[in-house]
Amino acid sequence: MAKIAILGYGNLGRGVECAVKQAPDMELVAVFTRRDPLTVKIQTAGVPVLNVSEMEAWKDKVDVLIICGGSATDLPVLTPKYASMFNVIDSFDTHAKIPQHFAAVDAAAKGANKIAMISVGWDPGMFSLNRVYAQSILPEGKDYTFWGKGVSQGHSDAVRRIKGVKNAKQYTCPVESALEAVRSGSMPELTTRQKHTRLVYVVAEEGADKAYIENAIKTMPNYFDEYDTTVNFISEEEFNKNHSGLAHGGFVIRTGKTGMNKEHTHVIEYSLKLDSNPEFTTSVLVAYARAALRMKANGQTGCKTVLDVPPAYLSTLSDEDLRAHCL
Ligand SMILES: NC(=O)C1=CN([C@@H]2O[C@H](COP(=O)(O)OP(=O)(O)OC[C@H]3O[C@@H](n4cnc5c(N)ncnc54)[C@H](OP(=O)(O)O)[C@@H]3O)[C@@H](O)[C@H]2O)C=CC1
Ligand SMILES: N[C@@H](C[C@H]1CC(C(=O)O)=NO1)C(=O)O
C-alpha cells in the first residue's frame, strides 16, 4: 500500500481523504497543518493530525505528500520546501507562474533525488492534456476553454487572502454569446474579457474597508484584472445559506480543418460537470500520485506535469488488462 500524507487541510485536504479511501492501493498515514492540530478535525479515524513542525520526522514514512495549500500564496512556498524532503504533488493553478514554479520545484526535487508533480487537477491538468491532444491532432484550427458557471477554488482562495475578508466564494460565468459563437464552428477571435465574467461574494470582517477589498479583488493580477468582475458583500448567514456549494465544470473545444482544400471540419470536445470541484480535483491528484510513484520506481526524479505521464501509470489495472479492456 502506498503511504499518503496531506499537507494543508481545507477543501482539497478533505477531498484527498475521500479519494485515498477509494484507492485500493493507498492508505492515509498523516495530515499536516500549519495551524494548531487540536483545532483541525479530520474525517478519518486513527490518522494523526500534526503540525508542520513535525514533518521532518515523517520524511521516510510517507511515499507521497499531497500538498493542498492555496496557489496564490501557499504553494509557491510549500511545494519547493517539501520537495526537498518528500515525493510531492500539488494543484498549482496560477497559469502565468507555472514555469517559475516548475523550475523551483524541479531544483528542490532533483537535489533530494525525489519526484515532484505540479499543476495536477482539471485546469491545469485534464484540460491541459486535452488542449495538447487537440492541438496536436488538428494543427489547423482553434481551441477554446470555458469554465462554469461554478466555484473556482483558486479565485476563492485568492480573495480569502485579502486583508479584511472573513470568507469568500468566486463564481466563474461563461458569456453565453461567446459560447454560441464557438459552438457555431466559426472559430471567433475572443479576448479573455469576452469569454467569462467573475462574480464574487464576500463576508467582510467587522469594520473592514470594503472599498479596499473590492479594489484589491478587481485589480488582482493573474486572477481578476482581465475580467469584468462583480463584488457583492453579504452577511455570514446569507453566505452559509446560499453559497456553501463547490460545483463547477467546463469544457475544452477545438475546431479544426483537414483535406487538401481544408474541406472538412472536425470538432473535439472534452467536458466536465462536477458536483464537487475539490473531490474531482483530488481524485485526479490521487491517480497522479500513483503515477509519480511508478515513475520514481523507474528511476525518474525532478519535477513533472501531467503532460509527462504515460496514461497507463494512472491505473490500478495491469498493462495486459488495460490492453484487453480499455483500448
Ligand atoms: N488544478 C486544478 O484544477 C485545481 C486547483 N485548485 C487549487 O487548490 C487550491 C486550494 O483550494 P482549497 O482547498 O479550496 O483552499 P482552502 O482555502 O480550502 O485551503 C487552503 C489552505 O488554507 C488552510 N485552511 C483551510 N481552512 C482553513 C481555516 N478554516 N482556517 C485557517 N486556514 C485554513 C489550510 O492549510 P493549513 O491546514 O496548513 O492551515 C489549507 O490547505 C486553490 O488555491 C487552487 O489553486 C483547486 C481546484 C482545482
Ligand atoms: N483551477 C481552477 C479549476 C478551473 C476553474 C477555473 C475558473 O473558474 O477560472 N479555472 O480553472 C480552480 O481552482 O477551481
Coordinates of N, CA, C and O in Angstrom, one line a residue, residues 131-277:
R131 N -6.1 20.0 -24.3 CA -5.6 21.1 -25.2 C -4.4 20.6 -26.1 O -4.4 20.8 -27.3
V132 N -3.5 19.8 -25.4 CA -2.4 19.3 -26.2 C -2.8 18.3 -27.2 O -2.4 18.3 -28.4
Y133 N -3.7 17.3 -26.8 CA -4.1 16.3 -27.7 C -4.8 17.0 -28.9 O -4.4 16.7 -30.1
A134 N -5.7 17.9 -28.7 CA -6.5 18.5 -29.7 C -5.6 19.4 -30.7 O -5.7 19.3 -31.9
Q135 N -4.7 20.1 -30.1 CA -3.8 20.9 -31.0 C -2.9 20.1 -31.8 O -2.5 20.4 -33.0
S136 N -2.4 18.9 -31.2 CA -1.5 18.0 -31.9 C -2.2 17.3 -33.1 O -1.6 17.1 -34.1
I137 N -3.5 17.0 -32.9 CA -4.2 16.2 -33.9 C -4.8 17.1 -35.0 O -4.8 16.7 -36.1
L138 N -5.2 18.3 -34.6 CA -5.8 19.2 -35.6 C -5.0 20.5 -35.6 O -5.4 21.5 -34.9
P139 N -3.8 20.5 -36.2 CA -2.9 21.6 -36.1 C -3.5 22.9 -36.8 O -3.2 24.0 -36.3
E140 N -4.4 22.7 -37.8 CA -5.0 23.8 -38.4 C -6.4 24.0 -37.8 O -7.4 23.4 -38.2
G141 N -6.4 24.8 -36.7 CA -7.7 25.0 -36.0 C -7.6 26.0 -34.9 O -6.6 26.7 -34.8
K142 N -8.6 26.0 -34.0 CA -8.6 27.0 -32.9 C -9.2 26.3 -31.7 O -10.2 25.6 -31.9
D143 N -8.6 26.5 -30.5 CA -9.3 25.9 -29.3 C -9.7 26.9 -28.3 O -9.1 28.0 -28.2
Y144 N -10.7 26.5 -27.5 CA -11.3 27.4 -26.5 C -11.5 26.7 -25.2 O -11.8 25.5 -25.3
T145 N -11.2 27.3 -24.1 CA -11.5 26.7 -22.8 C -12.6 27.6 -22.1 O -12.4 28.8 -22.0
F146 N -13.7 26.9 -21.7 CA -14.7 27.6 -20.9 C -14.9 27.0 -19.6 O -14.8 25.7 -19.5
W147 N -15.1 27.8 -18.5 CA -15.4 27.2 -17.2 C -16.8 27.7 -16.7 O -17.2 28.9 -17.0
G148 N -17.5 26.9 -16.0 CA -18.7 27.4 -15.2 C -19.9 27.3 -16.0 O -20.0 26.8 -17.0
K149 N -20.9 27.9 -15.3 CA -20.9 28.7 -14.1 C -20.6 27.8 -12.9 O -21.3 26.8 -12.7
G150 N -19.5 28.2 -12.1 CA -19.2 27.4 -10.9 C -18.2 28.1 -10.1 O -17.7 29.1 -10.4
V151 N -17.8 27.4 -9.0 CA -16.9 28.0 -8.0 C -15.5 27.6 -8.3 O -15.1 26.4 -8.2
S152 N -14.7 28.7 -8.6 CA -13.3 28.5 -8.8 C -12.6 28.5 -7.4 O -12.7 29.5 -6.7
Q153 N -12.0 27.4 -7.0 CA -11.3 27.3 -5.7 C -10.1 28.3 -5.7 O -9.9 28.9 -4.6
G154 N -9.4 28.4 -6.8 CA -8.2 29.2 -6.8 C -8.6 30.7 -6.6 O -7.9 31.4 -5.8
H155 N -9.6 31.1 -7.3 CA -10.0 32.5 -7.2 C -10.6 32.8 -5.8 O -10.4 33.9 -5.2
S156 N -11.4 31.8 -5.3 CA -12.0 32.0 -4.0 C -10.9 32.1 -2.9 O -10.9 32.9 -2.0
D157 N -9.9 31.2 -3.0 CA -8.7 31.2 -2.1 C -8.0 32.6 -2.2 O -7.7 33.2 -1.1
A158 N -7.8 33.0 -3.4 CA -7.0 34.3 -3.6 C -7.8 35.5 -2.9 O -7.2 36.3 -2.3
V159 N -9.1 35.5 -3.0 CA -9.9 36.5 -2.3 C -9.9 36.4 -0.8 O -9.7 37.4 -0.1
R160 N -9.9 35.2 -0.3 CA -9.9 35.0 1.1 C -8.5 35.5 1.7 O -8.5 35.7 2.9
R161 N -7.5 35.6 0.9 CA -6.2 36.1 1.4 C -6.1 37.6 1.6 O -5.1 38.1 2.1
I162 N -7.1 38.3 1.1 CA -7.1 39.8 1.2 C -7.5 40.2 2.6 O -8.4 39.7 3.2
K163 N -6.7 41.2 3.1 CA -6.9 41.8 4.4 C -8.4 42.2 4.6 O -8.9 43.0 3.7
G164 N -9.0 41.7 5.6 CA -10.4 42.2 5.9 C -11.5 41.2 5.4 O -12.7 41.4 5.6
V165 N -11.1 40.2 4.6 CA -12.0 39.2 4.1 C -12.1 38.0 5.1 O -11.1 37.4 5.4
K166 N -13.3 37.8 5.6 CA -13.6 36.7 6.5 C -13.9 35.4 5.8 O -13.4 34.3 6.1
N167 N -14.6 35.5 4.7 CA -14.9 34.3 3.8 C -15.3 34.9 2.4 O -15.7 36.0 2.3
A168 N -15.1 34.0 1.4 CA -15.5 34.4 0.0 C -15.6 33.2 -0.9 O -15.0 32.1 -0.6
K169 N -16.4 33.4 -1.9 CA -16.6 32.4 -3.0 C -16.6 33.2 -4.3 O -17.3 34.2 -4.4
Q170 N -15.9 32.6 -5.3 CA -15.9 33.3 -6.6 C -16.6 32.3 -7.7 O -16.1 31.2 -7.8
Y171 N -17.6 32.8 -8.3 CA -18.2 32.1 -9.4 C -17.7 32.6 -10.8 O -17.6 33.8 -11.0
T172 N -17.3 31.6 -11.6 CA -16.9 31.9 -12.9 C -18.1 31.7 -13.9 O -18.7 30.7 -13.8
C173 N -18.3 32.8 -14.7 CA -19.6 32.7 -15.5 C -19.2 32.8 -17.0 O -18.7 33.9 -17.4
P174 N -19.5 31.8 -17.8 CA -19.2 31.9 -19.2 C -20.1 32.9 -19.9 O -21.3 33.0 -19.5
V175 N -19.7 33.7 -20.9 CA -20.5 34.6 -21.6 C -21.3 33.8 -22.7 O -20.6 33.2 -23.6
E176 N -22.6 33.8 -22.6 CA -23.4 32.9 -23.5 C -23.2 33.2 -25.0 O -23.1 32.3 -25.8
S177 N -23.0 34.5 -25.3 CA -22.8 34.8 -26.8 C -21.5 34.3 -27.3 O -21.4 33.8 -28.4
A178 N -20.5 34.3 -26.4 CA -19.2 33.7 -26.8 C -19.3 32.2 -27.0 O -18.8 31.6 -28.0
L179 N -20.0 31.6 -26.1 CA -20.3 30.1 -26.2 C -21.0 29.8 -27.5 O -20.6 28.8 -28.2
E180 N -22.0 30.5 -27.8 CA -22.7 30.3 -29.1 C -21.9 30.4 -30.3 O -21.9 29.6 -31.2
A181 N -21.0 31.4 -30.3 CA -20.1 31.7 -31.4 C -19.2 30.5 -31.6 O -18.9 30.0 -32.7
V182 N -18.6 30.0 -30.5 CA -17.7 28.9 -30.5 C -18.4 27.7 -31.0 O -17.9 27.0 -31.9
R183 N -19.5 27.4 -30.5 CA -20.2 26.2 -30.9 C -20.7 26.2 -32.3 O -21.0 25.2 -32.9
S184 N -20.8 27.4 -32.9 CA -21.2 27.5 -34.3 C -20.1 27.0 -35.2 O -20.4 26.8 -36.4
G185 N -18.9 26.9 -34.7 CA -17.8 26.4 -35.5 C -17.1 27.6 -36.3 O -16.3 27.3 -37.1
S186 N -17.5 28.8 -36.0 CA -17.0 29.9 -36.8 C -15.6 30.4 -36.3 O -15.0 31.3 -36.9
M187 N -15.1 29.7 -35.3 CA -13.7 30.0 -34.8 C -13.5 31.5 -34.5 O -12.6 32.1 -35.1
P188 N -14.3 32.1 -33.7 CA -14.2 33.5 -33.4 C -13.0 33.9 -32.6 O -12.4 33.1 -31.9
E189 N -12.5 35.1 -32.9 CA -11.4 35.7 -32.0 C -12.1 36.2 -30.8 O -12.9 37.1 -30.9
L190 N -11.7 35.8 -29.6 CA -12.3 36.2 -28.4 C -11.2 36.6 -27.4 O -10.3 35.9 -27.1
T191 N -11.4 37.8 -26.7 CA -10.5 38.2 -25.7 C -10.9 37.5 -24.4 O -12.0 37.0 -24.3
T192 N -10.0 37.5 -23.4 CA -10.3 36.9 -22.1 C -11.6 37.5 -21.5 O -12.5 36.8 -21.1
R193 N -11.7 38.8 -21.7 CA -12.9 39.5 -21.1 C -14.2 39.2 -21.9 O -15.3 39.2 -21.3
Q194 N -14.1 38.8 -23.1 CA -15.3 38.4 -23.9 C -15.8 37.0 -23.6 O -16.9 36.7 -24.0
K195 N -15.0 36.2 -22.9 CA -15.3 34.8 -22.7 C -16.0 34.5 -21.3 O -16.9 33.7 -21.2
H196 N -15.6 35.2 -20.3 CA -16.1 35.0 -18.9 C -16.2 36.3 -18.2 O -15.5 37.2 -18.4
T197 N -17.2 36.3 -17.2 CA -17.2 37.3 -16.2 C -17.1 36.6 -14.8 O -17.2 35.4 -14.8
R198 N -16.7 37.4 -13.8 CA -16.5 36.8 -12.5 C -17.4 37.5 -11.5 O -17.5 38.7 -11.4
L199 N -17.9 36.6 -10.6 CA -18.9 37.1 -9.6 C -18.4 36.6 -8.2 O -18.2 35.4 -8.0
V200 N -18.2 37.6 -7.3 CA -17.6 37.3 -6.0 C -18.5 37.7 -4.9 O -19.1 38.8 -4.9
Y201 N -18.7 36.8 -3.9 CA -19.5 37.0 -2.7 C -18.5 37.0 -1.5 O -17.7 36.1 -1.4
V202 N -18.5 38.1 -0.8 CA -17.5 38.3 0.3 C -18.3 38.6 1.6 O -19.2 39.3 1.7
V203 N -17.8 37.9 2.6 CA -18.1 38.2 4.0 C -17.0 39.0 4.6 O -15.9 38.4 4.7
A204 N -17.2 40.3 4.9 CA -16.1 41.1 5.4 C -16.0 41.0 6.9 O -17.0 40.8 7.6
E205 N -14.7 41.1 7.4 CA -14.5 41.2 8.8 C -15.2 42.5 9.4 O -15.4 43.5 8.6
E206 N -15.6 42.5 10.6 CA -16.2 43.6 11.3 C -15.3 44.9 11.1 O -14.1 44.8 11.3
G207 N -15.8 45.9 10.5 CA -15.1 47.2 10.4 C -14.1 47.2 9.2 O -13.3 48.1 9.1
A208 N -14.1 46.2 8.4 CA -13.1 46.1 7.3 C -13.4 47.2 6.2 O -14.6 47.7 6.1
D209 N -12.4 47.6 5.5 CA -12.5 48.6 4.4 C -13.0 47.9 3.2 O -12.2 47.3 2.4
K210 N -14.3 48.0 2.9 CA -14.9 47.3 1.8 C -14.4 47.9 0.4 O -14.3 47.1 -0.5
A211 N -14.2 49.2 0.3 CA -13.7 49.7 -0.9 C -12.3 49.2 -1.2 O -12.0 48.9 -2.4
Y212 N -11.5 49.1 -0.2 CA -10.1 48.5 -0.4 C -10.3 47.0 -0.9 O -9.6 46.6 -1.8
I213 N -11.2 46.2 -0.2 CA -11.3 44.8 -0.6 C -11.8 44.7 -2.1 O -11.2 44.0 -2.9
E214 N -12.8 45.5 -2.4 CA -13.3 45.4 -3.8 C -12.2 45.8 -4.8 O -12.1 45.1 -5.8
N215 N -11.5 46.8 -4.5 CA -10.4 47.2 -5.5 C -9.3 46.2 -5.5 O -8.8 45.9 -6.6
A216 N -9.0 45.6 -4.4 CA -7.9 44.6 -4.4 C -8.3 43.3 -5.2 O -7.5 42.7 -5.9
I217 N -9.6 43.0 -5.2 CA -10.1 41.9 -6.0 C -10.0 42.3 -7.5 O -9.4 41.6 -8.3
K218 N -10.6 43.4 -7.8 CA -10.8 43.7 -9.3 C -9.5 44.0 -10.0 O -9.4 43.8 -11.2
T219 N -8.4 44.4 -9.2 CA -7.1 44.7 -9.8 C -6.1 43.5 -9.7 O -5.0 43.7 -10.1
M220 N -6.5 42.4 -9.1 CA -5.6 41.3 -8.8 C -5.0 40.7 -10.1 O -5.8 40.1 -10.8
P221 N -3.7 40.8 -10.3 CA -3.1 40.2 -11.5 C -3.3 38.7 -11.5 O -3.3 38.1 -10.5
N222 N -3.4 38.1 -12.7 CA -3.5 36.7 -12.9 C -4.8 36.0 -12.5 O -5.0 34.9 -12.7
Y223 N -5.6 36.9 -11.7 CA -6.9 36.3 -11.2 C -8.1 37.1 -11.7 O -9.1 36.5 -12.3
F224 N -8.1 38.4 -11.6 CA -9.3 39.2 -11.9 C -9.1 40.4 -12.8 O -10.0 40.9 -13.4
D225 N -7.8 40.9 -13.0 CA -7.6 42.2 -13.7 C -8.0 42.1 -15.1 O -8.3 43.2 -15.7
E226 N -8.1 40.9 -15.7 CA -8.5 40.9 -17.2 C -10.0 40.6 -17.4 O -10.4 40.3 -18.5
Y227 N -10.8 40.6 -16.3 CA -12.2 40.2 -16.4 C -13.1 41.3 -15.8 O -12.7 42.1 -15.0
D228 N -14.3 41.4 -16.3 CA -15.4 42.2 -15.7 C -15.9 41.4 -14.5 O -16.4 40.3 -14.6
T229 N -15.6 42.0 -13.3 CA -15.9 41.3 -12.0 C -16.9 42.1 -11.2 O -16.8 43.3 -11.1
T230 N -17.9 41.4 -10.6 CA -18.8 42.0 -9.7 C -18.6 41.5 -8.3 O -18.4 40.3 -8.1
V231 N -18.5 42.4 -7.3 CA -18.2 42.0 -5.9 C -19.4 42.4 -5.1 O -19.9 43.5 -5.1
N232 N -20.0 41.4 -4.4 CA -21.1 41.5 -3.5 C -20.7 41.2 -2.1 O -20.2 40.1 -1.8
F233 N -21.0 42.2 -1.2 CA -20.7 42.0 0.3 C -22.0 41.5 0.9 O -23.1 42.1 0.8
I234 N -22.0 40.3 1.5 CA -23.2 39.7 2.2 C -22.9 39.3 3.6 O -21.7 39.2 4.0
S235 N -23.9 39.0 4.3 CA -23.8 38.5 5.7 C -23.3 37.1 5.7 O -23.4 36.3 4.8
E236 N -22.7 36.7 6.9 CA -22.2 35.3 7.0 C -23.3 34.4 7.0 O -23.2 33.3 6.4
E237 N -24.5 34.8 7.5 CA -25.7 33.9 7.5 C -26.1 33.6 6.0 O -26.3 32.5 5.6
E238 N -26.2 34.7 5.2 CA -26.6 34.5 3.8 C -25.5 33.7 3.1 O -25.8 32.8 2.3
F239 N -24.2 33.9 3.4 CA -23.1 33.2 2.7 C -23.3 31.7 3.0 O -23.3 30.8 2.1
N240 N -23.5 31.3 4.3 CA -23.6 29.9 4.7 C -24.8 29.3 4.1 O -24.8 28.1 3.8
K241 N -25.9 30.1 3.9 CA -27.2 29.5 3.5 C -27.1 29.3 1.9 O -27.6 28.3 1.4
N242 N -26.6 30.3 1.2 CA -26.7 30.3 -0.3 C -25.4 30.0 -1.0 O -25.5 29.8 -2.2
H243 N -24.3 29.9 -0.3 CA -23.0 29.8 -1.1 C -22.1 28.7 -0.4 O -20.9 28.9 -0.3
S244 N -22.7 27.6 -0.1 CA -21.9 26.5 0.6 C -21.4 25.5 -0.5 O -20.6 24.6 -0.2
G245 N -22.0 25.6 -1.7 CA -21.6 24.6 -2.7 C -20.3 24.8 -3.4 O -19.7 25.8 -3.2
L246 N -19.8 23.7 -4.0 CA -18.5 23.8 -4.7 C -18.6 23.1 -6.1 O -17.6 22.6 -6.6
A247 N -19.8 23.3 -6.7 CA -19.9 22.7 -8.0 C -19.2 23.5 -9.0 O -19.0 24.7 -8.9
H248 N -18.7 22.9 -10.1 CA -18.1 23.6 -11.2 C -18.1 22.7 -12.5 O -18.7 21.7 -12.5
G249 N -17.3 23.1 -13.4 CA -17.2 22.3 -14.7 C -16.7 23.2 -15.8 O -16.4 24.4 -15.6
G250 N -16.8 22.7 -17.0 CA -16.4 23.4 -18.1 C -16.1 22.5 -19.3 O -16.3 21.3 -19.3
F251 N -15.4 23.1 -20.3 CA -15.1 22.2 -21.5 C -13.9 22.9 -22.3 O -13.7 24.1 -22.2
V252 N -13.2 22.0 -22.9 CA -12.2 22.4 -23.9 C -12.8 22.0 -25.3 O -13.2 20.8 -25.5
I253 N -12.8 22.9 -26.2 CA -13.4 22.6 -27.5 C -12.4 23.1 -28.6 O -11.8 24.2 -28.5
R254 N -12.1 22.2 -29.6 CA -11.2 22.6 -30.7 C -11.9 22.3 -32.0 O -12.4 21.2 -32.2
T255 N -12.0 23.3 -32.9 CA -12.5 23.1 -34.2 C -11.3 23.2 -35.2 O -10.4 24.1 -35.0
G256 N -11.1 22.2 -36.0 CA -10.0 22.1 -36.9 C -10.4 21.6 -38.3 O -11.5 21.0 -38.5
K257 N -9.5 21.9 -39.3 CA -9.9 21.6 -40.7 C -8.8 20.6 -41.2 O -7.6 20.7 -40.9
T258 N -9.3 19.7 -42.1 CA -8.4 18.8 -42.8 C -8.8 18.7 -44.3 O -9.9 19.3 -44.6
G259 N -8.0 18.0 -45.1 CA -8.3 17.9 -46.5 C -7.4 18.8 -47.3 O -7.0 19.9 -46.8
M260 N -7.1 18.4 -48.6 CA -6.2 19.2 -49.4 C -6.7 20.6 -49.6 O -5.9 21.6 -49.7
N261 N -8.0 20.8 -49.5 CA -8.5 22.2 -49.6 C -9.2 22.6 -48.4 O -10.2 23.4 -48.4
K262 N -8.8 22.0 -47.2 CA -9.4 22.3 -45.9 C -11.0 22.1 -46.0 O -11.7 22.9 -45.4
E263 N -11.4 21.1 -46.7 CA -12.9 21.0 -47.0 C -13.6 20.3 -45.8 O -14.8 20.4 -45.8
H264 N -12.9 19.7 -44.9 CA -13.6 19.0 -43.8 C -13.3 19.7 -42.5 O -12.1 20.0 -42.2
T265 N -14.3 19.8 -41.7 CA -14.2 20.4 -40.4 C -14.5 19.4 -39.3 O -15.4 18.6 -39.4
H266 N -13.7 19.4 -38.2 CA -13.8 18.4 -37.1 C -13.9 19.2 -35.8 O -13.3 20.3 -35.7
V267 N -14.7 18.7 -34.9 CA -14.8 19.3 -33.6 C -14.5 18.3 -32.5 O -15.0 17.2 -32.5
I268 N -13.5 18.7 -31.7 CA -13.1 17.8 -30.5 C -13.6 18.6 -29.3 O -13.4 19.8 -29.1
E269 N -14.3 17.9 -28.4 CA -14.8 18.5 -27.1 C -14.6 17.6 -25.9 O -14.9 16.4 -26.0
Y270 N -14.0 18.1 -24.9 CA -13.8 17.4 -23.6 C -14.6 18.2 -22.6 O -14.4 19.4 -22.5
S271 N -15.5 17.6 -21.9 CA -16.4 18.3 -21.0 C -16.4 17.7 -19.6 O -16.3 16.5 -19.4
L272 N -16.5 18.6 -18.5 CA -16.6 18.1 -17.2 C -17.8 18.8 -16.5 O -18.0 20.0 -16.7
K273 N -18.6 18.0 -15.8 CA -19.7 18.6 -15.0 C -19.5 18.1 -13.6 O -19.6 16.9 -13.3
L274 N -19.1 18.9 -12.6 CA -18.6 18.5 -11.3 C -19.5 18.9 -10.2 O -19.8 20.1 -10.0
D275 N -20.0 18.0 -9.4 CA -20.8 18.3 -8.2 C -19.9 18.9 -7.2 O -20.3 19.8 -6.4
S276 N -18.6 18.4 -7.1 CA -17.7 18.9 -6.2 C -16.3 19.1 -6.8 O -15.6 18.2 -7.2
N277 N -16.0 20.4 -7.1 CA -14.7 20.7 -7.6 C -13.6 20.1 -6.8 O -12.7 19.4 -7.4

